[in-house]
């Protein structure tokens, strides 16, 4: 078994209304130092595999096909754990 | 200026219907090795500050008050960049 984290973020320049709303709310809550907020997805995936190179390829394919929208989003894949079980 | 990442995840044991739906879709797309998927939030915050200790305290307060729901979610705060500008 292998665990991976996938970070999906909006590309630079793409408007983030959700992030803007959160920034405004933080200002209202008196967090005056907040300059910018961007909100993305943090996806944890467990795979029945121990081959890290193959897993990364597969996770990138998942991201391209389903987890991210390549037109407006970037993603980063990271293997964080490999269990021998 | 300082940049932080906040990772918001569902606590262990809390059902994740969105993650379950993504897992099913991945299976349909022939990613048969997928065992589990959990979906959280990846929040990037830029702060007008250079004091890392104070920033972490503030970011944890933001998470408790607004960014995460402490009843069902955990969060992790990480300073990733400090600029002298």
PDB file of C-alpha atoms in Angstrom:
ATOM      1  CA  UNK A   1       0.000   0.000   0.000  1.00  0.00           C
ATOM      2  CA  UNK A   2       1.133   3.490  -0.823  1.00  0.00           C
ATOM      3  CA  UNK A   3      -0.207   6.876   0.167  1.00  0.00           C
ATOM      4  CA  UNK A   4      -0.005   9.977  -2.004  1.00  0.00           C
ATOM      5  CA  UNK A   5      -1.009  13.600  -1.553  1.00  0.00           C
ATOM      6  CA  UNK A   6      -2.227  15.625  -4.510  1.00  0.00           C
ATOM      7  CA  UNK A   7      -2.345  19.415  -4.231  1.00  0.00           C
ATOM      8  CA  UNK A   8      -4.678  21.080  -6.731  1.00  0.00           C
ATOM      9  CA  UNK A   9      -4.358  24.859  -7.005  1.00  0.00           C
ATOM     10  CA  UNK A  10      -5.772  27.494  -9.312  1.00  0.00           C
ATOM     11  CA  UNK A  11      -3.265  28.714 -11.904  1.00  0.00           C
ATOM     12  CA  UNK A  12      -1.770  32.157 -11.385  1.00  0.00           C
ATOM     13  CA  UNK A  13      -4.076  34.772 -12.817  1.00  0.00           C
ATOM     14  CA  UNK A  14      -7.241  32.727 -12.434  1.00  0.00           C
ATOM     15  CA  UNK A  15      -9.704  34.551 -10.202  1.00  0.00           C
ATOM     16  CA  UNK A  16     -10.513  32.846  -6.889  1.00  0.00           C
ATOM     17  CA  UNK A  17     -13.842  34.209  -5.601  1.00  0.00           C
ATOM     18  CA  UNK A  18     -13.873  31.725  -2.717  1.00  0.00           C
ATOM     19  CA  UNK A  19     -10.420  32.885  -1.614  1.00  0.00           C
ATOM     20  CA  UNK A  20     -11.517  36.529  -1.878  1.00  0.00           C
ATOM     21  CA  UNK A  21     -14.572  35.836   0.268  1.00  0.00           C
ATOM     22  CA  UNK A  22     -12.457  34.111   2.912  1.00  0.00           C
ATOM     23  CA  UNK A  23      -9.985  37.026   2.876  1.00  0.00           C
ATOM     24  CA  UNK A  24     -12.823  39.496   3.465  1.00  0.00           C
ATOM     25  CA  UNK A  25     -14.197  37.383   6.314  1.00  0.00           C
ATOM     26  CA  UNK A  26     -10.743  37.197   7.916  1.00  0.00           C
ATOM     27  CA  UNK A  27     -10.456  40.996   7.720  1.00  0.00           C
ATOM     28  CA  UNK A  28     -13.865  41.317   9.411  1.00  0.00           C
ATOM     29  CA  UNK A  29     -12.607  38.958  12.137  1.00  0.00           C
ATOM     30  CA  UNK A  30      -9.727  41.453  12.672  1.00  0.00           C
ATOM     31  CA  UNK A  31      -6.950  39.498  10.976  1.00  0.00           C
ATOM     32  CA  UNK A  32      -5.691  42.707   9.371  1.00  0.00           C
ATOM     33  CA  UNK A  33      -2.375  41.291   8.141  1.00  0.00           C
ATOM     34  CA  UNK A  34      -3.979  39.016   5.564  1.00  0.00           C
ATOM     35  CA  UNK A  35      -2.872  40.037   2.085  1.00  0.00           C
ATOM     36  CA  UNK A  36      -4.191  37.229  -0.104  1.00  0.00           C
ATOM     37  CA  UNK A  37      -5.949  33.875   0.225  1.00  0.00           C
ATOM     38  CA  UNK A  38      -6.130  31.148  -2.441  1.00  0.00           C
ATOM     39  CA  UNK A  39      -8.128  27.992  -1.912  1.00  0.00           C
ATOM     40  CA  UNK A  40      -7.294  24.686  -3.503  1.00  0.00           C
ATOM     41  CA  UNK A  41      -7.880  21.003  -2.924  1.00  0.00           C
ATOM     42  CA  UNK A  42      -5.843  18.588  -0.867  1.00  0.00           C
ATOM     43  CA  UNK A  43      -6.519  15.043  -2.047  1.00  0.00           C
ATOM     44  CA  UNK A  44      -5.208  11.974  -0.233  1.00  0.00           C
ATOM     45  CA  UNK A  45      -5.103   8.768  -2.268  1.00  0.00           C
ATOM     46  CA  UNK A  46      -4.243   5.284  -1.054  1.00  0.00           C
ATOM     47  CA  UNK A  47      -3.097   2.883  -3.780  1.00  0.00           C
ATOM     48  CA  UNK A  48      -2.629  -0.914  -3.782  1.00  0.00           C
ATOM     49  CA  UNK A  49       0.868  -0.586  -5.140  1.00  0.00           C
ATOM     50  CA  UNK A  50       4.467  -0.321  -4.017  1.00  0.00           C
ATOM     51  CA  UNK A  51       5.987   0.846  -7.276  1.00  0.00           C
ATOM     52  CA  UNK A  52       6.511   4.566  -6.707  1.00  0.00           C
ATOM     53  CA  UNK A  53       7.469   5.491 -10.261  1.00  0.00           C
ATOM     54  CA  UNK A  54       4.425   3.738 -11.726  1.00  0.00           C
ATOM     55  CA  UNK A  55       2.219   5.220  -8.998  1.00  0.00           C
ATOM     56  CA  UNK A  56       3.322   8.777  -9.783  1.00  0.00           C
ATOM     57  CA  UNK A  57       2.549   8.233 -13.449  1.00  0.00           C
ATOM     58  CA  UNK A  58      -0.886   6.868 -12.574  1.00  0.00           C
ATOM     59  CA  UNK A  59      -1.642   9.688 -10.110  1.00  0.00           C
ATOM     60  CA  UNK A  60      -0.710  12.273 -12.738  1.00  0.00           C
ATOM     61  CA  UNK A  61      -3.061  10.569 -15.165  1.00  0.00           C
ATOM     62  CA  UNK A  62      -5.859  10.640 -12.526  1.00  0.00           C
ATOM     63  CA  UNK A  63      -5.218  14.339 -11.986  1.00  0.00           C
ATOM     64  CA  UNK A  64      -5.315  15.123 -15.691  1.00  0.00           C
ATOM     65  CA  UNK A  65      -8.475  13.112 -16.279  1.00  0.00           C
ATOM     66  CA  UNK A  66     -10.538  13.754 -13.156  1.00  0.00           C
ATOM     67  CA  UNK A  67      -9.028  15.414 -10.109  1.00  0.00           C
ATOM     68  CA  UNK A  68      -7.910  18.712 -11.656  1.00  0.00           C
ATOM     69  CA  UNK A  69      -9.142  20.871 -14.487  1.00  0.00           C
ATOM     70  CA  UNK A  70      -5.944  21.421 -16.519  1.00  0.00           C
ATOM     71  CA  UNK A  71      -7.370  24.556 -18.125  1.00  0.00           C
ATOM     72  CA  UNK A  72      -7.484  26.536 -14.875  1.00  0.00           C
ATOM     73  CA  UNK A  73      -5.720  24.366 -12.303  1.00  0.00           C
ATOM     74  CA  UNK A  74      -2.214  23.110 -11.561  1.00  0.00           C
ATOM     75  CA  UNK A  75      -1.485  20.039  -9.486  1.00  0.00           C
ATOM     76  CA  UNK A  76       1.423  18.507  -7.635  1.00  0.00           C
ATOM     77  CA  UNK A  77       1.718  14.823  -6.767  1.00  0.00           C
ATOM     78  CA  UNK A  78       3.751  13.564  -3.818  1.00  0.00           C
ATOM     79  CA  UNK A  79       4.212  10.044  -2.440  1.00  0.00           C
ATOM     80  CA  UNK A  80       4.225  10.318   1.348  1.00  0.00           C
ATOM     81  CA  UNK A  81       4.190   6.725   2.585  1.00  0.00           C
ATOM     82  CA  UNK A  82       4.964   3.242   1.347  1.00  0.00           C
ATOM     83  CA  UNK A  83       3.898   0.264   3.453  1.00  0.00           C
ATOM     84  CA  UNK A  84       5.213  -3.223   2.875  1.00  0.00           C
ATOM     85  CA  UNK A  85       1.869  -4.768   3.856  1.00  0.00           C
TER      86      UNK A  85
ATOM     87  CA  UNK B   1       5.570  39.189   3.588  1.00  0.00           C
ATOM     88  CA  UNK B   2       5.138  35.599   4.583  1.00  0.00           C
ATOM     89  CA  UNK B   3       3.384  32.690   2.899  1.00  0.00           C
ATOM     90  CA  UNK B   4       1.699  29.839   4.727  1.00  0.00           C
ATOM     91  CA  UNK B   5      -0.064  26.670   3.660  1.00  0.00           C
ATOM     92  CA  UNK B   6      -2.960  25.320   5.672  1.00  0.00           C
ATOM     93  CA  UNK B   7      -4.093  21.730   5.103  1.00  0.00           C
ATOM     94  CA  UNK B   8      -7.633  21.029   6.253  1.00  0.00           C
ATOM     95  CA  UNK B   9      -8.624  17.354   6.388  1.00  0.00           C
ATOM     96  CA  UNK B  10     -11.608  15.436   7.695  1.00  0.00           C
ATOM     97  CA  UNK B  11     -10.928  13.708  11.004  1.00  0.00           C
ATOM     98  CA  UNK B  12     -10.473   9.931  10.939  1.00  0.00           C
ATOM     99  CA  UNK B  13     -13.850   8.240  11.090  1.00  0.00           C
ATOM    100  CA  UNK B  14     -15.759  11.130   9.537  1.00  0.00           C
ATOM    101  CA  UNK B  15     -17.478   9.979   6.349  1.00  0.00           C
ATOM    102  CA  UNK B  16     -16.251  11.621   3.134  1.00  0.00           C
ATOM    103  CA  UNK B  17     -18.968  11.234   0.464  1.00  0.00           C
ATOM    104  CA  UNK B  18     -17.023  13.426  -1.989  1.00  0.00           C
ATOM    105  CA  UNK B  19     -13.962  11.198  -1.590  1.00  0.00           C
ATOM    106  CA  UNK B  20     -16.116   8.086  -2.048  1.00  0.00           C
ATOM    107  CA  UNK B  21     -17.607   9.517  -5.245  1.00  0.00           C
ATOM    108  CA  UNK B  22     -14.155  10.333  -6.619  1.00  0.00           C
ATOM    109  CA  UNK B  23     -12.948   6.828  -5.755  1.00  0.00           C
ATOM    110  CA  UNK B  24     -15.880   5.309  -7.653  1.00  0.00           C
ATOM    111  CA  UNK B  25     -15.206   7.535 -10.662  1.00  0.00           C
ATOM    112  CA  UNK B  26     -11.523   6.552 -10.639  1.00  0.00           C
ATOM    113  CA  UNK B  27     -12.518   2.856 -10.613  1.00  0.00           C
ATOM    114  CA  UNK B  28     -14.807   3.478 -13.586  1.00  0.00           C
ATOM    115  CA  UNK B  29     -11.875   5.147 -15.353  1.00  0.00           C
ATOM    116  CA  UNK B  30      -9.945   1.864 -14.794  1.00  0.00           C
ATOM    117  CA  UNK B  31      -7.682   2.997 -11.974  1.00  0.00           C
ATOM    118  CA  UNK B  32      -8.261  -0.317 -10.222  1.00  0.00           C
ATOM    119  CA  UNK B  33      -5.512   0.089  -7.608  1.00  0.00           C
ATOM    120  CA  UNK B  34      -7.299   2.926  -5.797  1.00  0.00           C
ATOM    121  CA  UNK B  35      -8.121   1.846  -2.252  1.00  0.00           C
ATOM    122  CA  UNK B  36      -9.329   5.069  -0.619  1.00  0.00           C
ATOM    123  CA  UNK B  37      -9.679   8.768  -1.427  1.00  0.00           C
ATOM    124  CA  UNK B  38     -10.117  11.594   1.100  1.00  0.00           C
ATOM    125  CA  UNK B  39     -10.643  15.162  -0.019  1.00  0.00           C
ATOM    126  CA  UNK B  40      -9.611  18.175   2.006  1.00  0.00           C
ATOM    127  CA  UNK B  41      -8.750  21.809   1.490  1.00  0.00           C
ATOM    128  CA  UNK B  42      -5.404  23.335   0.639  1.00  0.00           C
ATOM    129  CA  UNK B  43      -5.423  27.002   1.664  1.00  0.00           C
ATOM    130  CA  UNK B  44      -2.599  29.391   0.780  1.00  0.00           C
ATOM    131  CA  UNK B  45      -2.407  32.555   2.899  1.00  0.00           C
ATOM    132  CA  UNK B  46      -0.085  35.525   2.394  1.00  0.00           C
ATOM    133  CA  UNK B  47       0.458  37.654   5.515  1.00  0.00           C
ATOM    134  CA  UNK B  48       2.014  41.111   5.952  1.00  0.00           C
ATOM    135  CA  UNK B  49       4.341  39.837   8.647  1.00  0.00           C
ATOM    136  CA  UNK B  50       7.819  38.440   9.151  1.00  0.00           C
ATOM    137  CA  UNK B  51       7.360  37.079  12.646  1.00  0.00           C
ATOM    138  CA  UNK B  52       6.940  33.346  12.090  1.00  0.00           C
ATOM    139  CA  UNK B  53       5.978  32.416  15.651  1.00  0.00           C
ATOM    140  CA  UNK B  54       3.280  35.106  15.809  1.00  0.00           C
ATOM    141  CA  UNK B  55       2.095  34.174  12.316  1.00  0.00           C
ATOM    142  CA  UNK B  56       1.637  30.519  13.228  1.00  0.00           C
ATOM    143  CA  UNK B  57      -0.411  31.523  16.277  1.00  0.00           C
ATOM    144  CA  UNK B  58      -2.562  33.788  14.127  1.00  0.00           C
ATOM    145  CA  UNK B  59      -3.016  31.172  11.390  1.00  0.00           C
ATOM    146  CA  UNK B  60      -4.121  28.615  13.975  1.00  0.00           C
ATOM    147  CA  UNK B  61      -6.646  31.118  15.294  1.00  0.00           C
ATOM    148  CA  UNK B  62      -7.923  31.716  11.728  1.00  0.00           C
ATOM    149  CA  UNK B  63      -8.272  27.965  11.252  1.00  0.00           C
ATOM    150  CA  UNK B  64     -10.164  27.499  14.510  1.00  0.00           C
ATOM    151  CA  UNK B  65     -12.501  30.405  13.851  1.00  0.00           C
ATOM    152  CA  UNK B  66     -13.143  30.216  10.115  1.00  0.00           C
ATOM    153  CA  UNK B  67     -11.055  27.960   7.890  1.00  0.00           C
ATOM    154  CA  UNK B  68     -11.758  24.609   9.517  1.00  0.00           C
ATOM    155  CA  UNK B  69     -14.662  23.105  11.406  1.00  0.00           C
ATOM    156  CA  UNK B  70     -12.952  21.767  14.549  1.00  0.00           C
ATOM    157  CA  UNK B  71     -15.791  19.325  15.202  1.00  0.00           C
ATOM    158  CA  UNK B  72     -15.134  17.252  12.082  1.00  0.00           C
ATOM    159  CA  UNK B  73     -11.877  18.610  10.632  1.00  0.00           C
ATOM    160  CA  UNK B  74      -8.208  18.689  11.524  1.00  0.00           C
ATOM    161  CA  UNK B  75      -5.771  21.232  10.165  1.00  0.00           C
ATOM    162  CA  UNK B  76      -2.029  21.674   9.819  1.00  0.00           C
ATOM    163  CA  UNK B  77      -0.302  25.044   9.426  1.00  0.00           C
ATOM    164  CA  UNK B  78       3.062  25.418   7.694  1.00  0.00           C
ATOM    165  CA  UNK B  79       5.093  28.547   6.904  1.00  0.00           C
ATOM    166  CA  UNK B  80       6.604  28.015   3.465  1.00  0.00           C
ATOM    167  CA  UNK B  81       8.195  31.332   2.541  1.00  0.00           C
ATOM    168  CA  UNK B  82       9.400  34.509   4.239  1.00  0.00           C
ATOM    169  CA  UNK B  83      10.249  37.517   2.082  1.00  0.00           C
ATOM    170  CA  UNK B  84      12.217  40.470   3.397  1.00  0.00           C
ATOM    171  CA  UNK B  85      10.221  42.892   1.234  1.00  0.00           C
TER     172      UNK B  85
END
